[in-house]
Amino acid sequence: MVKLTGAQAIVEALKKEKTKYVFGIPGGSTLPIYDVFYDSDIRIILARHEQCAAHMADGFARASGVPGVCMATSGPGATNFVTGIATAYMDSSPVVAFTGQVSRKVIGKDAFQEADVIGITTPITKHHFQLKNALEIPKTIWMAFKIASTGRPGPVLVDMPKDVQLESGDMEFPEKVEIRGYSPNYDPHPVQVKRAVKLLMNAERPLIIAGGGVIISGASAELIKLAELLLAPIAITLMGKGCMPEDHPLFLGMTGMHGTPDSNKLVNEADVILAVGTRFSDRTTCKLECFCPEAEIIHVDIDAAEVGKNVKVSLPIIADAKIALQQMYNGLLKKSKKKKSPWFKRTKELTEYIESQKYNDDGYINPIKLMSQLRKTLSLNAIITTDVGLNQMLAALYFKVLKPRTFISSGGLGTMGFGFPAAIGAKVARPDVPVIAIAGDGSFLMTAQDLACSTTENIPVIVLVLDNKMLGMVAQWQRLFYNRRYSSTELKGVPDFVKLSEAFGAEGVRLESIKDLPIIMKRAVKSDVTTVIDVPVSPEANVFPMVPAGAGLNDIMWGEG
Amino acid sequence: MMTDNHIISIIVEHKPGVLYEVSNMFRRRNFNIESITVGSIGKEGLARMTITVRGDEDTVEQVTKQLHKLVDVVKVAKLDPERSVVREMALVKVHVANSNVRSDVIQYANIFRGNVIDVSPDSLMIEITGDSEKINAFIQLIQAFGIKEIARTGITALQRGGKAFRA
Ligand SMILES: Cc1ncc(C[n+]2csc(CCOP(=O)(O)OP(=O)(O)O)c2C)c(N)n1
């Protein structure tokens, strides 16, 4: 038992959770905690916008698997968090978000900088707490971290009235707390595993769809072992990118709206699909009625509510991906080994399509070439983050990722401006590896003010701005479906990203020719400040292949014609 | 697909905000609540919510799964109507124009095992308990006299037999 103020107890509880970094911006209702931070070992990283602080915590969490922590003041600080929290929620990222709150006696009175952050974030958090008194702080923070990081991870919000931070009491820090409404199930039902083994054993055309759950549960090795045993090709979702090395012979690429033709075709030809850690989002399935109507689907997910939500499945397995895959593997090992079937040969027929993608260079950098060149300049464990738009889909399709947790992207919410702050968070988690944000010129401007955070806090990352002077992805849809009527999508080349970066004390360079990329990257990786590389890309740039909205996976478009 | 009323009984943490959490989930996921009743179960800071949901089997399965995901929801059960007691209470204020009507209304109330709980010169208040069909039938019957006001509680229910559904 120790006598502490609420603020001290919060910081103490954070230390017990091994929190080393807090991303945030202080304010009136978090003054007591920031005062305790002032002489604690926890490093406080000053963001320049709370949305960025939340994305940083999210990037940190995705790069490391460890909960990321962010803090904002009440009212506008808390509401600025919303996009960041929703982004983490949609992609199951363990973020613990702390918000200041007005004192208990004025809650509900529309006090200065009061916002009902619990009400606002209930639908976008895994859970939330509002501290009712100082004594419950140790228990509450233990629960917040537990809930954020176990089962299907997700953001948890802790709202801290200012007077609770000032109240003192004799604190006891428990080793463990019972949460009676929360007990995630990790172990699969043995009968279901047996059934899955039988289905897979008898499958003529087995195929695996691997989602973000594989990465979260650390199941890459188990996934690959099982696929090799079954000779089953693997299609990934956007969130699954990184779950296996993309040079593996069974790798088909991403499936879905911007899926590779290999994966989109084979997904619909398979007779048994093993879907692991994916929620069958509409961007993955495209038109549901056309999504593998013939196949038996085995769906492994730790979240029971995802099973049967979007796609009817034949066999649900509610479990941790790693454990379930290992048990299926064990079950299959006992059976006879699969022979190389015509299906396996078919998966080998589908060839490289990247070469077939033509691009006029006419003074601009070809973004597809850029992705493959970029890969060559980077070590295998370099981390890539993306924004949203063409930049994101180009990176997903054409930048080969080889290790888990080295590709970080806002999949579910599709948040423009995510890439750069997420890169800062990832760099804090992994200072030993280069972190590169592949940005769009529209997206980057939404969070570019945090260049100030990266330079003043000495967190050097690399931002590669695909500068097409357009809100490219929207413009692509206007080109394809709205008769080239560019309503509000022309950015007109403002600002000059090189000068903008320099104004923040960062390094700014323009990539004049793709030949210069290796030298520029070499310098950027070594630099101790953030480097922004402006890459002139054609305003006409598109990303193909593409399945138009409302069409089935097989209706692949290859170009504008 | 068949849409029907289904009764879901859940045990929740009895604390502020939980009703919001539950109803917010229904709103956000586009599920329909027909009725919801809440009350303490008298122990360990827990309460029971009895929720009537309209939808097909798949929808109801999603509802139970989504409820289960809420941390403040401790237990979720879909009640089998054949093996459950389902009750609703209604207070009905009836206009009574004259003494003949008055005795008719009292008679109907008696047949339906209702109680007259308030009397005024031109109205009667009846308290009636039963399953929803019984209450509907009663209301329909006395509609002709002129109903001034109705307050219905919504459904509450328990599984029959000795087994307790506990947290
Ligand atoms: C916060 C936010 N606002 C709007 C959108 C809609 N949107 C999707 S892609 C896109 C264009 C992105 O443009 P840019 O960042 O320049 O990337 P590009 O597509 O050109 O690579 C827009 C506006 C979004 N995803 N997120």
PDB file of C-alpha atoms in Angstrom, chain A residues 384-554:
ATOM      1  CA  ILE A 384       6.526   0.622 -44.594  1.00  0.00           C
ATOM      2  CA  THR A 385       3.462   2.640 -43.665  1.00  0.00           C
ATOM      3  CA  THR A 386       0.974   4.030 -46.138  1.00  0.00           C
ATOM      4  CA  ASP A 387      -1.662   6.692 -46.499  1.00  0.00           C
ATOM      5  CA  VAL A 388      -4.897   6.029 -48.319  1.00  0.00           C
ATOM      6  CA  GLY A 389      -5.533   6.169 -52.027  1.00  0.00           C
ATOM      7  CA  LEU A 390      -3.435   5.158 -55.005  1.00  0.00           C
ATOM      8  CA  ASN A 391      -0.309   5.284 -52.863  1.00  0.00           C
ATOM      9  CA  GLN A 392      -1.750   2.644 -50.550  1.00  0.00           C
ATOM     10  CA  MET A 393      -2.909   0.262 -53.254  1.00  0.00           C
ATOM     11  CA  LEU A 394       0.277   0.676 -55.280  1.00  0.00           C
ATOM     12  CA  ALA A 395       2.305  -0.193 -52.198  1.00  0.00           C
ATOM     13  CA  ALA A 396       0.031  -3.117 -51.366  1.00  0.00           C
ATOM     14  CA  LEU A 397       0.282  -4.530 -54.883  1.00  0.00           C
ATOM     15  CA  TYR A 398       3.806  -3.722 -55.909  1.00  0.00           C
ATOM     16  CA  PHE A 399       5.960  -3.398 -52.793  1.00  0.00           C
ATOM     17  CA  LYS A 400       6.964  -6.875 -51.697  1.00  0.00           C
ATOM     18  CA  VAL A 401       6.835  -7.344 -47.944  1.00  0.00           C
ATOM     19  CA  LEU A 402       8.788 -10.177 -46.415  1.00  0.00           C
ATOM     20  CA  LYS A 403       8.275  -9.978 -42.672  1.00  0.00           C
ATOM     21  CA  PRO A 404       5.317  -9.604 -40.316  1.00  0.00           C
ATOM     22  CA  ARG A 405       4.676  -6.176 -38.816  1.00  0.00           C
ATOM     23  CA  THR A 406       6.651  -4.389 -41.528  1.00  0.00           C
ATOM     24  CA  PHE A 407       3.621  -3.171 -43.481  1.00  0.00           C
ATOM     25  CA  ILE A 408       1.301  -0.787 -41.637  1.00  0.00           C
ATOM     26  CA  SER A 409      -1.757   0.657 -43.311  1.00  0.00           C
ATOM     27  CA  SER A 410      -5.200   1.914 -42.389  1.00  0.00           C
ATOM     28  CA  GLY A 411      -7.280  -0.864 -43.891  1.00  0.00           C
ATOM     29  CA  GLY A 412     -10.693  -0.726 -42.299  1.00  0.00           C
ATOM     30  CA  LEU A 413     -11.244   3.002 -41.890  1.00  0.00           C
ATOM     31  CA  GLY A 414      -9.050   4.131 -44.789  1.00  0.00           C
ATOM     32  CA  THR A 415      -7.760   7.185 -42.969  1.00  0.00           C
ATOM     33  CA  MET A 416      -5.885   9.710 -45.089  1.00  0.00           C
ATOM     34  CA  GLY A 417      -2.961  11.149 -43.157  1.00  0.00           C
ATOM     35  CA  PHE A 418      -2.348   7.935 -41.224  1.00  0.00           C
ATOM     36  CA  GLY A 419       0.967   7.003 -42.802  1.00  0.00           C
ATOM     37  CA  PHE A 420       3.306   9.663 -41.487  1.00  0.00           C
ATOM     38  CA  PRO A 421       2.287   9.712 -37.801  1.00  0.00           C
ATOM     39  CA  ALA A 422       2.050   5.898 -37.830  1.00  0.00           C
ATOM     40  CA  ALA A 423       5.632   5.884 -39.135  1.00  0.00           C
ATOM     41  CA  ILE A 424       6.727   8.059 -36.215  1.00  0.00           C
ATOM     42  CA  GLY A 425       5.102   5.597 -33.808  1.00  0.00           C
ATOM     43  CA  ALA A 426       6.664   2.619 -35.580  1.00  0.00           C
ATOM     44  CA  LYS A 427      10.079   4.281 -35.458  1.00  0.00           C
ATOM     45  CA  VAL A 428       9.745   4.782 -31.717  1.00  0.00           C
ATOM     46  CA  ALA A 429       8.979   1.067 -31.398  1.00  0.00           C
ATOM     47  CA  ARG A 430      11.777   0.036 -33.773  1.00  0.00           C
ATOM     48  CA  PRO A 431      14.530   2.677 -33.742  1.00  0.00           C
ATOM     49  CA  ASP A 432      16.855   0.054 -35.222  1.00  0.00           C
ATOM     50  CA  VAL A 433      15.104  -0.162 -38.608  1.00  0.00           C
ATOM     51  CA  PRO A 434      14.309   2.378 -41.314  1.00  0.00           C
ATOM     52  CA  VAL A 435      10.661   3.421 -41.388  1.00  0.00           C
ATOM     53  CA  ILE A 436       9.224   4.749 -44.621  1.00  0.00           C
ATOM     54  CA  ALA A 437       5.821   6.368 -45.044  1.00  0.00           C
ATOM     55  CA  ILE A 438       4.510   6.008 -48.572  1.00  0.00           C
ATOM     56  CA  ALA A 439       2.282   9.069 -48.679  1.00  0.00           C
ATOM     57  CA  GLY A 440      -0.135  10.774 -51.011  1.00  0.00           C
ATOM     58  CA  ASP A 441       0.153  14.527 -51.532  1.00  0.00           C
ATOM     59  CA  GLY A 442      -3.435  14.934 -50.349  1.00  0.00           C
ATOM     60  CA  SER A 443      -3.059  12.621 -47.376  1.00  0.00           C
ATOM     61  CA  PHE A 444       0.308  13.925 -46.170  1.00  0.00           C
ATOM     62  CA  LEU A 445      -1.036  17.435 -45.837  1.00  0.00           C
ATOM     63  CA  MET A 446      -3.618  16.194 -43.345  1.00  0.00           C
ATOM     64  CA  THR A 447      -0.928  15.375 -40.769  1.00  0.00           C
ATOM     65  CA  ALA A 448       2.210  17.111 -42.070  1.00  0.00           C
ATOM     66  CA  GLN A 449       2.333  19.462 -39.071  1.00  0.00           C
ATOM     67  CA  ASP A 450       3.804  16.578 -37.104  1.00  0.00           C
ATOM     68  CA  LEU A 451       7.031  17.087 -38.996  1.00  0.00           C
ATOM     69  CA  ALA A 452       7.556  19.369 -36.005  1.00  0.00           C
ATOM     70  CA  CYS A 453       7.144  16.376 -33.704  1.00  0.00           C
ATOM     71  CA  SER A 454       9.559  14.219 -35.695  1.00  0.00           C
ATOM     72  CA  THR A 455      12.277  16.885 -35.867  1.00  0.00           C
ATOM     73  CA  THR A 456      12.044  18.209 -32.306  1.00  0.00           C
ATOM     74  CA  GLU A 457      11.666  14.765 -30.750  1.00  0.00           C
ATOM     75  CA  ASN A 458      14.451  13.340 -32.934  1.00  0.00           C
ATOM     76  CA  ILE A 459      12.402  10.591 -34.497  1.00  0.00           C
ATOM     77  CA  PRO A 460      13.723  10.426 -38.058  1.00  0.00           C
ATOM     78  CA  VAL A 461      11.531   8.717 -40.614  1.00  0.00           C
ATOM     79  CA  ILE A 462      11.343   8.874 -44.392  1.00  0.00           C
ATOM     80  CA  VAL A 463       8.287  10.171 -46.198  1.00  0.00           C
ATOM     81  CA  LEU A 464       7.932   9.329 -49.848  1.00  0.00           C
ATOM     82  CA  VAL A 465       5.236  11.617 -51.209  1.00  0.00           C
ATOM     83  CA  LEU A 466       3.659  10.320 -54.404  1.00  0.00           C
ATOM     84  CA  ASP A 467       3.028  13.813 -55.668  1.00  0.00           C
ATOM     85  CA  ASN A 468       0.443  13.460 -58.423  1.00  0.00           C
ATOM     86  CA  LYS A 469      -1.123  16.821 -57.590  1.00  0.00           C
ATOM     87  CA  MET A 470      -4.448  15.031 -57.348  1.00  0.00           C
ATOM     88  CA  LEU A 471      -6.640  13.281 -54.843  1.00  0.00           C
ATOM     89  CA  GLY A 472      -5.589  10.411 -56.998  1.00  0.00           C
ATOM     90  CA  MET A 473      -7.856   7.564 -56.001  1.00  0.00           C
ATOM     91  CA  VAL A 474     -10.960   9.717 -56.182  1.00  0.00           C
ATOM     92  CA  ALA A 475      -9.750  11.141 -59.481  1.00  0.00           C
ATOM     93  CA  GLN A 476      -9.311   7.592 -60.798  1.00  0.00           C
ATOM     94  CA  TRP A 477     -12.985   6.880 -60.068  1.00  0.00           C
ATOM     95  CA  GLN A 478     -13.938  10.142 -61.735  1.00  0.00           C
ATOM     96  CA  ARG A 479     -11.872   9.135 -64.751  1.00  0.00           C
ATOM     97  CA  LEU A 480     -13.466   5.720 -64.921  1.00  0.00           C
ATOM     98  CA  PHE A 481     -17.041   6.359 -63.895  1.00  0.00           C
ATOM     99  CA  TYR A 482     -17.711  10.112 -63.990  1.00  0.00           C
ATOM    100  CA  ASN A 483     -16.519  11.066 -67.439  1.00  0.00           C
ATOM    101  CA  ARG A 484     -13.310  12.719 -66.193  1.00  0.00           C
ATOM    102  CA  ARG A 485     -15.181  15.420 -64.377  1.00  0.00           C
ATOM    103  CA  TYR A 486     -12.557  16.279 -61.750  1.00  0.00           C
ATOM    104  CA  SER A 487     -14.834  17.752 -59.172  1.00  0.00           C
ATOM    105  CA  SER A 488     -12.630  18.941 -56.289  1.00  0.00           C
ATOM    106  CA  THR A 489      -9.801  16.487 -56.878  1.00  0.00           C
ATOM    107  CA  GLU A 490      -7.111  18.733 -58.366  1.00  0.00           C
ATOM    108  CA  LEU A 491      -4.613  19.814 -55.725  1.00  0.00           C
ATOM    109  CA  LYS A 492      -2.763  22.198 -58.058  1.00  0.00           C
ATOM    110  CA  GLY A 493       0.651  21.354 -56.717  1.00  0.00           C
ATOM    111  CA  VAL A 494       0.392  23.254 -53.463  1.00  0.00           C
ATOM    112  CA  PRO A 495       2.457  23.168 -51.315  1.00  0.00           C
ATOM    113  CA  ASP A 496       6.055  22.662 -52.382  1.00  0.00           C
ATOM    114  CA  PHE A 497       6.851  19.692 -50.158  1.00  0.00           C
ATOM    115  CA  VAL A 498      10.594  20.283 -50.264  1.00  0.00           C
ATOM    116  CA  LYS A 499      10.256  23.809 -48.902  1.00  0.00           C
ATOM    117  CA  LEU A 500       7.576  22.757 -46.463  1.00  0.00           C
ATOM    118  CA  SER A 501       9.859  20.101 -45.006  1.00  0.00           C
ATOM    119  CA  GLU A 502      12.749  22.493 -44.750  1.00  0.00           C
ATOM    120  CA  ALA A 503      10.595  24.961 -42.864  1.00  0.00           C
ATOM    121  CA  PHE A 504      10.116  22.271 -40.202  1.00  0.00           C
ATOM    122  CA  GLY A 505      13.827  21.527 -40.002  1.00  0.00           C
ATOM    123  CA  ALA A 506      13.438  18.298 -41.946  1.00  0.00           C
ATOM    124  CA  GLU A 507      15.339  17.315 -45.052  1.00  0.00           C
ATOM    125  CA  GLY A 508      13.441  17.855 -48.305  1.00  0.00           C
ATOM    126  CA  VAL A 509      14.489  16.425 -51.671  1.00  0.00           C
ATOM    127  CA  ARG A 510      12.854  15.952 -55.025  1.00  0.00           C
ATOM    128  CA  LEU A 511      13.340  12.699 -56.876  1.00  0.00           C
ATOM    129  CA  GLU A 512      14.115  13.873 -60.398  1.00  0.00           C
ATOM    130  CA  SER A 513      14.919  10.468 -61.781  1.00  0.00           C
ATOM    131  CA  ILE A 514      14.359   6.963 -60.473  1.00  0.00           C
ATOM    132  CA  LYS A 515      18.108   6.405 -60.887  1.00  0.00           C
ATOM    133  CA  ASP A 516      18.709   8.734 -57.958  1.00  0.00           C
ATOM    134  CA  LEU A 517      16.581   6.686 -55.579  1.00  0.00           C
ATOM    135  CA  PRO A 518      19.370   4.480 -54.169  1.00  0.00           C
ATOM    136  CA  ILE A 519      21.579   7.434 -53.259  1.00  0.00           C
ATOM    137  CA  ILE A 520      18.759   9.480 -51.812  1.00  0.00           C
ATOM    138  CA  MET A 521      17.482   6.535 -49.801  1.00  0.00           C
ATOM    139  CA  LYS A 522      20.946   5.717 -48.538  1.00  0.00           C
ATOM    140  CA  ARG A 523      21.328   9.251 -47.242  1.00  0.00           C
ATOM    141  CA  ALA A 524      17.807   9.320 -45.836  1.00  0.00           C
ATOM    142  CA  VAL A 525      18.249   6.048 -43.941  1.00  0.00           C
ATOM    143  CA  LYS A 526      21.410   7.389 -42.319  1.00  0.00           C
ATOM    144  CA  SER A 527      20.054  10.855 -41.639  1.00  0.00           C
ATOM    145  CA  ASP A 528      19.197  11.854 -38.105  1.00  0.00           C
ATOM    146  CA  VAL A 529      16.345  14.037 -39.255  1.00  0.00           C
ATOM    147  CA  THR A 530      13.251  13.123 -41.161  1.00  0.00           C
ATOM    148  CA  THR A 531      13.608  13.176 -44.936  1.00  0.00           C
ATOM    149  CA  VAL A 532      10.698  14.022 -47.186  1.00  0.00           C
ATOM    150  CA  ILE A 533      11.173  12.799 -50.735  1.00  0.00           C
ATOM    151  CA  ASP A 534       8.881  14.447 -53.219  1.00  0.00           C
ATOM    152  CA  VAL A 535       8.179  12.062 -56.085  1.00  0.00           C
ATOM    153  CA  PRO A 536       6.580  13.661 -59.157  1.00  0.00           C
ATOM    154  CA  VAL A 537       3.922  11.234 -60.376  1.00  0.00           C
ATOM    155  CA  SER A 538       1.601  11.699 -63.322  1.00  0.00           C
ATOM    156  CA  PRO A 539      -1.734  13.246 -62.409  1.00  0.00           C
ATOM    157  CA  GLU A 540      -3.200  10.588 -64.703  1.00  0.00           C
ATOM    158  CA  ALA A 541      -1.741   7.727 -62.682  1.00  0.00           C
ATOM    159  CA  ASN A 542      -4.144   4.892 -61.901  1.00  0.00           C
ATOM    160  CA  VAL A 543      -3.893   1.698 -59.974  1.00  0.00           C
ATOM    161  CA  PHE A 544      -4.889  -1.502 -61.720  1.00  0.00           C
ATOM    162  CA  PRO A 545      -6.031  -4.240 -61.560  1.00  0.00           C
ATOM    163  CA  MET A 546      -9.308  -3.208 -60.059  1.00  0.00           C
ATOM    164  CA  VAL A 547     -12.745  -4.683 -59.469  1.00  0.00           C
ATOM    165  CA  PRO A 548     -15.329  -1.912 -59.886  1.00  0.00           C
ATOM    166  CA  ALA A 549     -17.769  -1.285 -57.048  1.00  0.00           C
ATOM    167  CA  GLY A 550     -20.683  -3.709 -57.076  1.00  0.00           C
ATOM    168  CA  ALA A 551     -18.929  -6.274 -59.297  1.00  0.00           C
ATOM    169  CA  GLY A 552     -17.696  -9.741 -58.440  1.00  0.00           C
ATOM    170  CA  LEU A 553     -14.079 -10.761 -57.833  1.00  0.00           C
ATOM    171  CA  ASN A 554     -13.769 -12.091 -61.375  1.00  0.00           C
TER     172      ASN A 554
END
